PDB file of C-alpha atoms in Angstrom:
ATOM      1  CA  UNK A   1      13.791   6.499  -7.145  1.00  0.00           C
ATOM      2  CA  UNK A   2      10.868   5.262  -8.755  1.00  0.00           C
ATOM      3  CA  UNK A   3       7.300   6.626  -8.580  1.00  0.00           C
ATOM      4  CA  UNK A   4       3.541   6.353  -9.941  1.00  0.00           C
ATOM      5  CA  UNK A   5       1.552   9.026 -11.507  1.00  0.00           C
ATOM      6  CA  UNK A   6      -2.383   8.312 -10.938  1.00  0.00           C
ATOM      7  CA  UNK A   7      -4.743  11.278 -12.657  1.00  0.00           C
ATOM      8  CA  UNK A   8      -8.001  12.349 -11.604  1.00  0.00           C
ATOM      9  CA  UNK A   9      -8.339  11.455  -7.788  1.00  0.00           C
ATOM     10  CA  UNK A  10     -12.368  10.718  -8.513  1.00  0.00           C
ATOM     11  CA  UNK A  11     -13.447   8.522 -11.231  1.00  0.00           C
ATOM     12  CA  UNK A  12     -17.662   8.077 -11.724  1.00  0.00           C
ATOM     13  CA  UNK A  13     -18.231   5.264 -14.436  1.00  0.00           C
ATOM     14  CA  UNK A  14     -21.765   3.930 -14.877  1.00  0.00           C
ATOM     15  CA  UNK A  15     -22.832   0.129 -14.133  1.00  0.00           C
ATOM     16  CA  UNK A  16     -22.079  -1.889 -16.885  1.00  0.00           C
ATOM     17  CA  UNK A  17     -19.887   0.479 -18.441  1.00  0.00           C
ATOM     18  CA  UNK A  18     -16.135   0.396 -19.164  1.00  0.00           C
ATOM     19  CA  UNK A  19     -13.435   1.171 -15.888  1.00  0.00           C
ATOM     20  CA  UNK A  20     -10.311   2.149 -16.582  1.00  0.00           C
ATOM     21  CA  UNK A  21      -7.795   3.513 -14.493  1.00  0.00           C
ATOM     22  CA  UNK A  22      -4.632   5.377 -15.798  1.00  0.00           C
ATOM     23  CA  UNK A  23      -0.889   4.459 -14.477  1.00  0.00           C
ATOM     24  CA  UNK A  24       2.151   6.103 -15.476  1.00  0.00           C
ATOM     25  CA  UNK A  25       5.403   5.343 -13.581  1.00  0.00           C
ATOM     26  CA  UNK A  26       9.167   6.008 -13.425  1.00  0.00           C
ATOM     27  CA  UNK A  27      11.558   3.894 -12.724  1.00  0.00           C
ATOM     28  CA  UNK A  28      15.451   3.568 -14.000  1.00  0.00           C
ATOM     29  CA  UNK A  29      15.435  -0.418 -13.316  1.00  0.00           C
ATOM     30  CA  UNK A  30      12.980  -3.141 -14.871  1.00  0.00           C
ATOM     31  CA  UNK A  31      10.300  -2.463 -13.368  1.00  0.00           C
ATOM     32  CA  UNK A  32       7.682  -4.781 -11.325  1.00  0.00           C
ATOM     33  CA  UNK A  33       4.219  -3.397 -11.246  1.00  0.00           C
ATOM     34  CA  UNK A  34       1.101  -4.073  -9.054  1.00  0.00           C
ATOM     35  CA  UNK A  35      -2.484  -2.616  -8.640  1.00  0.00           C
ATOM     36  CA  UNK A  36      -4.070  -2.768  -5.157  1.00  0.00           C
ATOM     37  CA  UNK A  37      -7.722  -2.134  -4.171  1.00  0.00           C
ATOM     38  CA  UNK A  38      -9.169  -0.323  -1.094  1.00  0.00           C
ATOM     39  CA  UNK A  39     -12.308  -0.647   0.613  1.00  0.00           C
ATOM     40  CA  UNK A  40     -13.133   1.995   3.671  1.00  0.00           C
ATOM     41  CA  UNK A  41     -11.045   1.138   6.654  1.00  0.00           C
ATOM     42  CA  UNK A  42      -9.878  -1.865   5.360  1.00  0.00           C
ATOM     43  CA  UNK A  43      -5.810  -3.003   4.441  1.00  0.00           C
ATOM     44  CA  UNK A  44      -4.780  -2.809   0.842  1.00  0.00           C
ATOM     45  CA  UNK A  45      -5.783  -6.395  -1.263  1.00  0.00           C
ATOM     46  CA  UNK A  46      -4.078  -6.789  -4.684  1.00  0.00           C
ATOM     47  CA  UNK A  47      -6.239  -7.615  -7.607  1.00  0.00           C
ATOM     48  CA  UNK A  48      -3.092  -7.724 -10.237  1.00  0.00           C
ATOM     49  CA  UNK A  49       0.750  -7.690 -10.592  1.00  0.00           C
ATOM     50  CA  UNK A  50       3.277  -7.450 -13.903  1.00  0.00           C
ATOM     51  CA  UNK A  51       6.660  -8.752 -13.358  1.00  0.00           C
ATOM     52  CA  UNK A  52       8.006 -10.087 -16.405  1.00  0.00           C
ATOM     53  CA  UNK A  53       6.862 -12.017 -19.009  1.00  0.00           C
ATOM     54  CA  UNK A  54       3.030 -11.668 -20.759  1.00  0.00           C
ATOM     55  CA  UNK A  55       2.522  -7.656 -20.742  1.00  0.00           C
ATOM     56  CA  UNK A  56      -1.271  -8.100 -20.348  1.00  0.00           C
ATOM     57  CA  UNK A  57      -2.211  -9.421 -17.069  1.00  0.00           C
ATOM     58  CA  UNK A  58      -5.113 -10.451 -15.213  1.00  0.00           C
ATOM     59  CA  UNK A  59      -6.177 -10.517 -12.026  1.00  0.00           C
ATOM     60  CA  UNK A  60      -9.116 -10.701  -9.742  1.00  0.00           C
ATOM     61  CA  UNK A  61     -12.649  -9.490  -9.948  1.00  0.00           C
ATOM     62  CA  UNK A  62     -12.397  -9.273 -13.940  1.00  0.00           C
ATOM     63  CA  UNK A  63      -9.494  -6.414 -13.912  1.00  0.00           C
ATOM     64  CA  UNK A  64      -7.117  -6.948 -16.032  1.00  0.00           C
ATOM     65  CA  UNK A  65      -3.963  -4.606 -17.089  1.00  0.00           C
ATOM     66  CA  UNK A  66      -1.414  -3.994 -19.842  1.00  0.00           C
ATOM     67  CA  UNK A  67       2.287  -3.325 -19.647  1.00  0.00           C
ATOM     68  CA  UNK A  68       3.816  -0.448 -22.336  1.00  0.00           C
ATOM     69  CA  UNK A  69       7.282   0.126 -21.832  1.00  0.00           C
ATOM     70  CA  UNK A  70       7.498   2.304 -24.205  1.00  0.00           C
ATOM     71  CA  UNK A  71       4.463   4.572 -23.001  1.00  0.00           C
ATOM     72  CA  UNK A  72       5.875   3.684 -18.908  1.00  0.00           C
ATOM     73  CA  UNK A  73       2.552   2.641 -18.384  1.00  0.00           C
ATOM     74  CA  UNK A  74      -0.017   0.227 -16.746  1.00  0.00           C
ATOM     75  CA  UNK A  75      -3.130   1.234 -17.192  1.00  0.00           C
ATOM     76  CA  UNK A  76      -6.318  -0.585 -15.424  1.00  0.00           C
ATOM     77  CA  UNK A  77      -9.280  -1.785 -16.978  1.00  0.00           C
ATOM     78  CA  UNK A  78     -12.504  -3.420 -16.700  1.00  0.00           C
ATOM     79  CA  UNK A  79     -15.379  -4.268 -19.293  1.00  0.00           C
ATOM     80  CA  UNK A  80     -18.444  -3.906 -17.106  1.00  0.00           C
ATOM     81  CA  UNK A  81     -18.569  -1.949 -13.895  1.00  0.00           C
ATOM     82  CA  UNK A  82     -20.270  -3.826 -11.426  1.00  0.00           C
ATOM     83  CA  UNK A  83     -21.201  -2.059  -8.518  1.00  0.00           C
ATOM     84  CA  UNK A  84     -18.803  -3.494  -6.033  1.00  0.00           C
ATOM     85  CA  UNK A  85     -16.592  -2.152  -8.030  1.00  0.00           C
ATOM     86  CA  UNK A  86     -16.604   0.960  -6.266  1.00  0.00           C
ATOM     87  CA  UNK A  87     -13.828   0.995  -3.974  1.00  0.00           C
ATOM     88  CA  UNK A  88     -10.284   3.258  -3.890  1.00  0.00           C
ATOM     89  CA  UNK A  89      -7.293   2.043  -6.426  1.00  0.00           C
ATOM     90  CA  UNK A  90      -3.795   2.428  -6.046  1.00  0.00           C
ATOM     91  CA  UNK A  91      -1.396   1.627  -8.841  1.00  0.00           C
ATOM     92  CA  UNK A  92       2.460   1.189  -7.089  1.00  0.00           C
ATOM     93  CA  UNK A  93       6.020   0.098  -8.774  1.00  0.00           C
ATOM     94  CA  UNK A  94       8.937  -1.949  -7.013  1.00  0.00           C
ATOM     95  CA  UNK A  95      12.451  -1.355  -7.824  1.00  0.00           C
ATOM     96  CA  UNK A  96      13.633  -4.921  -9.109  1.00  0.00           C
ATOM     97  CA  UNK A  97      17.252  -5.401  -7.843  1.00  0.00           C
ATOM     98  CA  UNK A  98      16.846  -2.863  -5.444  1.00  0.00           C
ATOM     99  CA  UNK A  99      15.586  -2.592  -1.733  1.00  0.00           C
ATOM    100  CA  UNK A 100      11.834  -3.470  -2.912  1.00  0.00           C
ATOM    101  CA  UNK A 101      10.819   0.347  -1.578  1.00  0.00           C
ATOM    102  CA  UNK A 102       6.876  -0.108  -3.006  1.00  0.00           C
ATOM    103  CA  UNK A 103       5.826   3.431  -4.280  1.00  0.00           C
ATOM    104  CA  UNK A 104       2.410   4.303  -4.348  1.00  0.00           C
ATOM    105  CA  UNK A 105       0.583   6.592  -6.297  1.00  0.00           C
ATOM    106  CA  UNK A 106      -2.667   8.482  -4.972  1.00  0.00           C
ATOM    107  CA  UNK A 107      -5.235   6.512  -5.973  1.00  0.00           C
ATOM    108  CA  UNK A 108      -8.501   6.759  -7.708  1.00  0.00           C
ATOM    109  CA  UNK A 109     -11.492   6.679  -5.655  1.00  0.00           C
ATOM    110  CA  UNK A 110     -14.258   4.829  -8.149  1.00  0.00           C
ATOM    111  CA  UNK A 111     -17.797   5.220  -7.918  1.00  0.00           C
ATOM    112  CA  UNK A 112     -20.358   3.520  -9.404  1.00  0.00           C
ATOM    113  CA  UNK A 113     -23.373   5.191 -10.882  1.00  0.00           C
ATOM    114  CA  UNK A 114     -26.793   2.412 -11.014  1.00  0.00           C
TER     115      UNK A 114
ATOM    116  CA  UNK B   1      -5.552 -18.331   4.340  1.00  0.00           C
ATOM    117  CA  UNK B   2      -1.941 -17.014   6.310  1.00  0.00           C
ATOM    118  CA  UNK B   3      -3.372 -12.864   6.546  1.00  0.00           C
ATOM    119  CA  UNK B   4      -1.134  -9.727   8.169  1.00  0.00           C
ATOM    120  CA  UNK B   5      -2.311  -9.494  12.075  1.00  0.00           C
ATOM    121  CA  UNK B   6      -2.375  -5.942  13.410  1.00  0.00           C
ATOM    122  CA  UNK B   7      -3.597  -4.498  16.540  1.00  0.00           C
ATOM    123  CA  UNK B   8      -5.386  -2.536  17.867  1.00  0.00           C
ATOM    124  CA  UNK B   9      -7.679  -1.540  14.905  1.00  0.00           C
ATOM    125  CA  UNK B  10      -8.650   1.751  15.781  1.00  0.00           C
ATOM    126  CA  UNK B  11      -6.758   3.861  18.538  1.00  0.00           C
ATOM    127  CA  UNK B  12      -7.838   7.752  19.727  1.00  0.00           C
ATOM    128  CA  UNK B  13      -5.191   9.198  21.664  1.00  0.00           C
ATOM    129  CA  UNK B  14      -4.704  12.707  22.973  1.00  0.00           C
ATOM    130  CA  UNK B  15      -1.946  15.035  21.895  1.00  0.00           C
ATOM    131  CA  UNK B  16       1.196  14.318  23.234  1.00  0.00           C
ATOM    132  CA  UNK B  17       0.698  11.351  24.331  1.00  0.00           C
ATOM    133  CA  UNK B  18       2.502   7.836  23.528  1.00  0.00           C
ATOM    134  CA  UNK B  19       0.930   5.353  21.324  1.00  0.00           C
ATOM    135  CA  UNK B  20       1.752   2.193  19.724  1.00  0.00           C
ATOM    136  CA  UNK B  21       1.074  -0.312  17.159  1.00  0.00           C
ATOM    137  CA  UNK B  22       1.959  -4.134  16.229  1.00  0.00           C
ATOM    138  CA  UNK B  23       2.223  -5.759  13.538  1.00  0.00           C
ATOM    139  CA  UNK B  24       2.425  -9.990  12.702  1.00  0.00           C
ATOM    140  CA  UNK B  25       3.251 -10.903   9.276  1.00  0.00           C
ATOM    141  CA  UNK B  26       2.662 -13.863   7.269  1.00  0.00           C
ATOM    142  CA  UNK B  27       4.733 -16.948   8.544  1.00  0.00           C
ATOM    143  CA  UNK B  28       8.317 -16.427   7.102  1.00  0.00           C
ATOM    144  CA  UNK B  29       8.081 -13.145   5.519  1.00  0.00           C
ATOM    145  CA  UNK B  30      11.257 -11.337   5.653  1.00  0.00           C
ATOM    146  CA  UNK B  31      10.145  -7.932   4.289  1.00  0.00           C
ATOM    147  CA  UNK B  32       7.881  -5.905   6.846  1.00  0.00           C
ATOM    148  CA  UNK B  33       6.727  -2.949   5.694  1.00  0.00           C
ATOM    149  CA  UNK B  34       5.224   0.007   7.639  1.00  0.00           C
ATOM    150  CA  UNK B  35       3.112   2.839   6.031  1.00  0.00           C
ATOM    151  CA  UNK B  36       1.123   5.802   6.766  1.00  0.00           C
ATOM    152  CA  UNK B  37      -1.913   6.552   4.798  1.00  0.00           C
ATOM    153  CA  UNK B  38      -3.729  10.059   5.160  1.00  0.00           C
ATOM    154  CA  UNK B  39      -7.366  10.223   4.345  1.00  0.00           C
ATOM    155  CA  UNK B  40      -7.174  11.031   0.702  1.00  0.00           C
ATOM    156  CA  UNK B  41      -3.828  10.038  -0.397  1.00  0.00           C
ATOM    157  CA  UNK B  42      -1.824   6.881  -1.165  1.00  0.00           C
ATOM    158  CA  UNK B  43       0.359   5.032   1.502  1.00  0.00           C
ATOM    159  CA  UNK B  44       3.852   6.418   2.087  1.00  0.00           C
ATOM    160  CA  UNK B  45       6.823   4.452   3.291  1.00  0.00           C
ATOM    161  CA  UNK B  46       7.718   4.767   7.118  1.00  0.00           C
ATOM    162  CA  UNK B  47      10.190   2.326   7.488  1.00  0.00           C
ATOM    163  CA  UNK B  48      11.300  -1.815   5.532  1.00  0.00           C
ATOM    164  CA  UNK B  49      12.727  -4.251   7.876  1.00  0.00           C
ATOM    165  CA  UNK B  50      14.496  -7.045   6.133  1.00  0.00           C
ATOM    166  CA  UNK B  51      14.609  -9.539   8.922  1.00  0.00           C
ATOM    167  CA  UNK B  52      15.247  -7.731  11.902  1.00  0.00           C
ATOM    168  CA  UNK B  53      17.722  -5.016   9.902  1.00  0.00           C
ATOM    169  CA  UNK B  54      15.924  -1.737   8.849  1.00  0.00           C
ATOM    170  CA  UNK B  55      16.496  -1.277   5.303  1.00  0.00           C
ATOM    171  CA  UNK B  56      14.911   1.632   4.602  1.00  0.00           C
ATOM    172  CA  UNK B  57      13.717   4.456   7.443  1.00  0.00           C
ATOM    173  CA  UNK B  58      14.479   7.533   5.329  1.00  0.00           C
ATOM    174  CA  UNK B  59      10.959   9.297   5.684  1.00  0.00           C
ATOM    175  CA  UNK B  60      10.369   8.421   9.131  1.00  0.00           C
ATOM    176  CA  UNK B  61      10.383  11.467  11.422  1.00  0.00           C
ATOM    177  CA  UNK B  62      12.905  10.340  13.808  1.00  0.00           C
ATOM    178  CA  UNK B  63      12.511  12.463  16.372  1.00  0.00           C
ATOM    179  CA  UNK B  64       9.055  11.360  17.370  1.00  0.00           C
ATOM    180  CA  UNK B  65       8.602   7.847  15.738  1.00  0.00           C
ATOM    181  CA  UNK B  66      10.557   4.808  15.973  1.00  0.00           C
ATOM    182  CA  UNK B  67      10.462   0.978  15.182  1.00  0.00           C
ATOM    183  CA  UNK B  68      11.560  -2.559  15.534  1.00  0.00           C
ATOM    184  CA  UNK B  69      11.380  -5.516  14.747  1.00  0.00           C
ATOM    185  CA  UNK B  70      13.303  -7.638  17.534  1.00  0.00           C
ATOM    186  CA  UNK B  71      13.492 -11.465  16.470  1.00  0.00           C
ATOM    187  CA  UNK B  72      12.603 -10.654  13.130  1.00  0.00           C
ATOM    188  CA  UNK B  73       8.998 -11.548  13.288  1.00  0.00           C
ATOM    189  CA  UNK B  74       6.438  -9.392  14.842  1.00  0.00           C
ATOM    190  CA  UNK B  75       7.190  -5.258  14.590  1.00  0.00           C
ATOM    191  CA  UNK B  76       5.902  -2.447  17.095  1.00  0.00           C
ATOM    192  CA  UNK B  77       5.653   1.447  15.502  1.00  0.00           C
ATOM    193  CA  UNK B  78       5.793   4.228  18.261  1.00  0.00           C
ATOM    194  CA  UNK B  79       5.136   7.725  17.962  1.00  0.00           C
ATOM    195  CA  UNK B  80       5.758   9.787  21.058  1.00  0.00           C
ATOM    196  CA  UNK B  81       4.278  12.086  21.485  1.00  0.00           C
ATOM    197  CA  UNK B  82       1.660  12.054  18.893  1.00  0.00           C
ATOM    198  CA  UNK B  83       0.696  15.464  17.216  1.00  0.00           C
ATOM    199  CA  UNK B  84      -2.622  16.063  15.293  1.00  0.00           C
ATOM    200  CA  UNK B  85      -1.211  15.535  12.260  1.00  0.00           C
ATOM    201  CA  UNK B  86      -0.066  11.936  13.102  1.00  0.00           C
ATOM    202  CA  UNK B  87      -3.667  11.247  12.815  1.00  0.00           C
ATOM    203  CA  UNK B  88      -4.287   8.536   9.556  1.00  0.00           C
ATOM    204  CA  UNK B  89      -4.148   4.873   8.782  1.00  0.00           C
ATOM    205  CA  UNK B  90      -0.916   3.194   9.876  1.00  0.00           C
ATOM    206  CA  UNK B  91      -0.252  -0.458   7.529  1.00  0.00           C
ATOM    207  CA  UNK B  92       1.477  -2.965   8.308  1.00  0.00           C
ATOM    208  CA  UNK B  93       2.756  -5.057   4.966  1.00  0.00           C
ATOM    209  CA  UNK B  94       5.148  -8.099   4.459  1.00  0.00           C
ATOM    210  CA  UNK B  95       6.400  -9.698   1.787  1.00  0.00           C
ATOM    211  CA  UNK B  96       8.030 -13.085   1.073  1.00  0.00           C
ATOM    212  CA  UNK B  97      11.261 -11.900  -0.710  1.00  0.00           C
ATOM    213  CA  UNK B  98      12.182  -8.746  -1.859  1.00  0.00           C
ATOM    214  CA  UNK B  99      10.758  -7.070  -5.266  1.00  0.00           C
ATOM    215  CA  UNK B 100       7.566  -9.798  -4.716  1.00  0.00           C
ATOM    216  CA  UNK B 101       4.436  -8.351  -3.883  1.00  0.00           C
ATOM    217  CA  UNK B 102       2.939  -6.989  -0.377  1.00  0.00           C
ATOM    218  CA  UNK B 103       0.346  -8.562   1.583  1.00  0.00           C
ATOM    219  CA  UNK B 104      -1.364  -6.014   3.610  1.00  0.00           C
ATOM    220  CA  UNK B 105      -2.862  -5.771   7.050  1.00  0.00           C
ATOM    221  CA  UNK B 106      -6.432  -3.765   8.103  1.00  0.00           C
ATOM    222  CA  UNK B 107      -4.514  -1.247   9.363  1.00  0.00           C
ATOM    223  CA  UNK B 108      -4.515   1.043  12.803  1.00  0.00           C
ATOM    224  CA  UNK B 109      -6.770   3.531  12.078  1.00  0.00           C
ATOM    225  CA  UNK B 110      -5.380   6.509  14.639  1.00  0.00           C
ATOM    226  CA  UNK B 111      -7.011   9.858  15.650  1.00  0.00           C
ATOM    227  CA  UNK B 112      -5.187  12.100  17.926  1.00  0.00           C
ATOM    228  CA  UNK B 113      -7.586  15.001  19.563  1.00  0.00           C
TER     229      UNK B 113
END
């Protein structure tokens, strides 16, 4: 079955500075990747998805993300922190070919420093 | 813009009690997804509907919780009774075809006392 790895549950990055977000997943099948973004009490958005083709994606909100197959990863980043930025991130993988079972990792809770 | 309906946003519920939750997805979504989300921690599977056929129910505690999804459109989630630790966000997802991505709900945010 697949699965994400997401390090370091609390990330602090300073406004303006660089965000990124670390992804590692497992998966015996193609994978297709997605990151989502949480605010409190609110549903799960997506700001950016891999699925095959260009391995550097982009998405909303200036995020953008890189596919390396050979490192399993799909790592997050931003240039400039903004502070709306600060929010909770989850990184998931879906099983192509499979039953579409979207596996979550634990997130990253981002905050912003002024 | 066609969004994941779920109601009611936030229930409180005492201890062995019954509660429920529904769930609308996006026009012609097949997929419906239900998750759990503690405080904390990333959302884990309950159950996948594919149409009205459960695909997937294989961390769902059965014994307490169960789900449909009768016509295939709208889903109800029932835990009976509800312990403390039921307490967490419940999401409601659906997706157009399988492997595609998720469109998410706001979510039932439940505390059982």
């Amino acid at each position: 079955a697949q699965s994400v790895t997401q390090l370091g549950s609390h990330v602090s990055v300073s406004e303006g500075a660089l965000v990124l977000l670390r992804c590692n997943y497992s998966s015996s099948v193609p994978p297709y990747l997605f990151w989502y973004v949480q605010y409190p009490n609110q549903g799960l958005q997506l700001l950016l998805k891999y699925t095959t083709g260009a391995t550097l994606v982009k998405g909303i909100n200036g995020f953008e993300a890189e596919f390396k197959k050979s490192e399993t990863s799909f790592h997050l980043t931003k240039p400039s922190a903004h502070m709306s930025d600060a929010a909770e991130y989850f990184c998931a993988v879906s099983d192509l070919g499979g039953n579409n079972r979207l596996a979550f990792g634990k997130g990253n809770q981002v905050v912003v420093i002024p | 813009e066609a969004e994941v309906a779920q109601s009611p946003r936030y229930k409180i519920t005492e201890k062995s009690q019954a509660v429920a939750f529904w769930c609308d997805p996006i026009s012609g979504h097949a997929t419906l997804y239900w998750y759990r989300q503690i405080l904390g921690q990333g959302p884990e599977l309950l159950v996948q509907f594919q149409d009205e056929s459960v695909v997937d129910d294989s961390q769902l505690p059965k014994d307490r919780f169960s789900a449909e999804r009768l016509k295939g459109v709208d889903s109800t989630l029932k835990i009976q009774p509800a312990e403390l630790g039921d307490s967490a966000m419940y999401l409601c997802a659906s997706s157009l075809e399988r492997a595609t991505e998720a469109f998410f709900g706001q979510g039932t945010r439940l505390t059982v006392v």
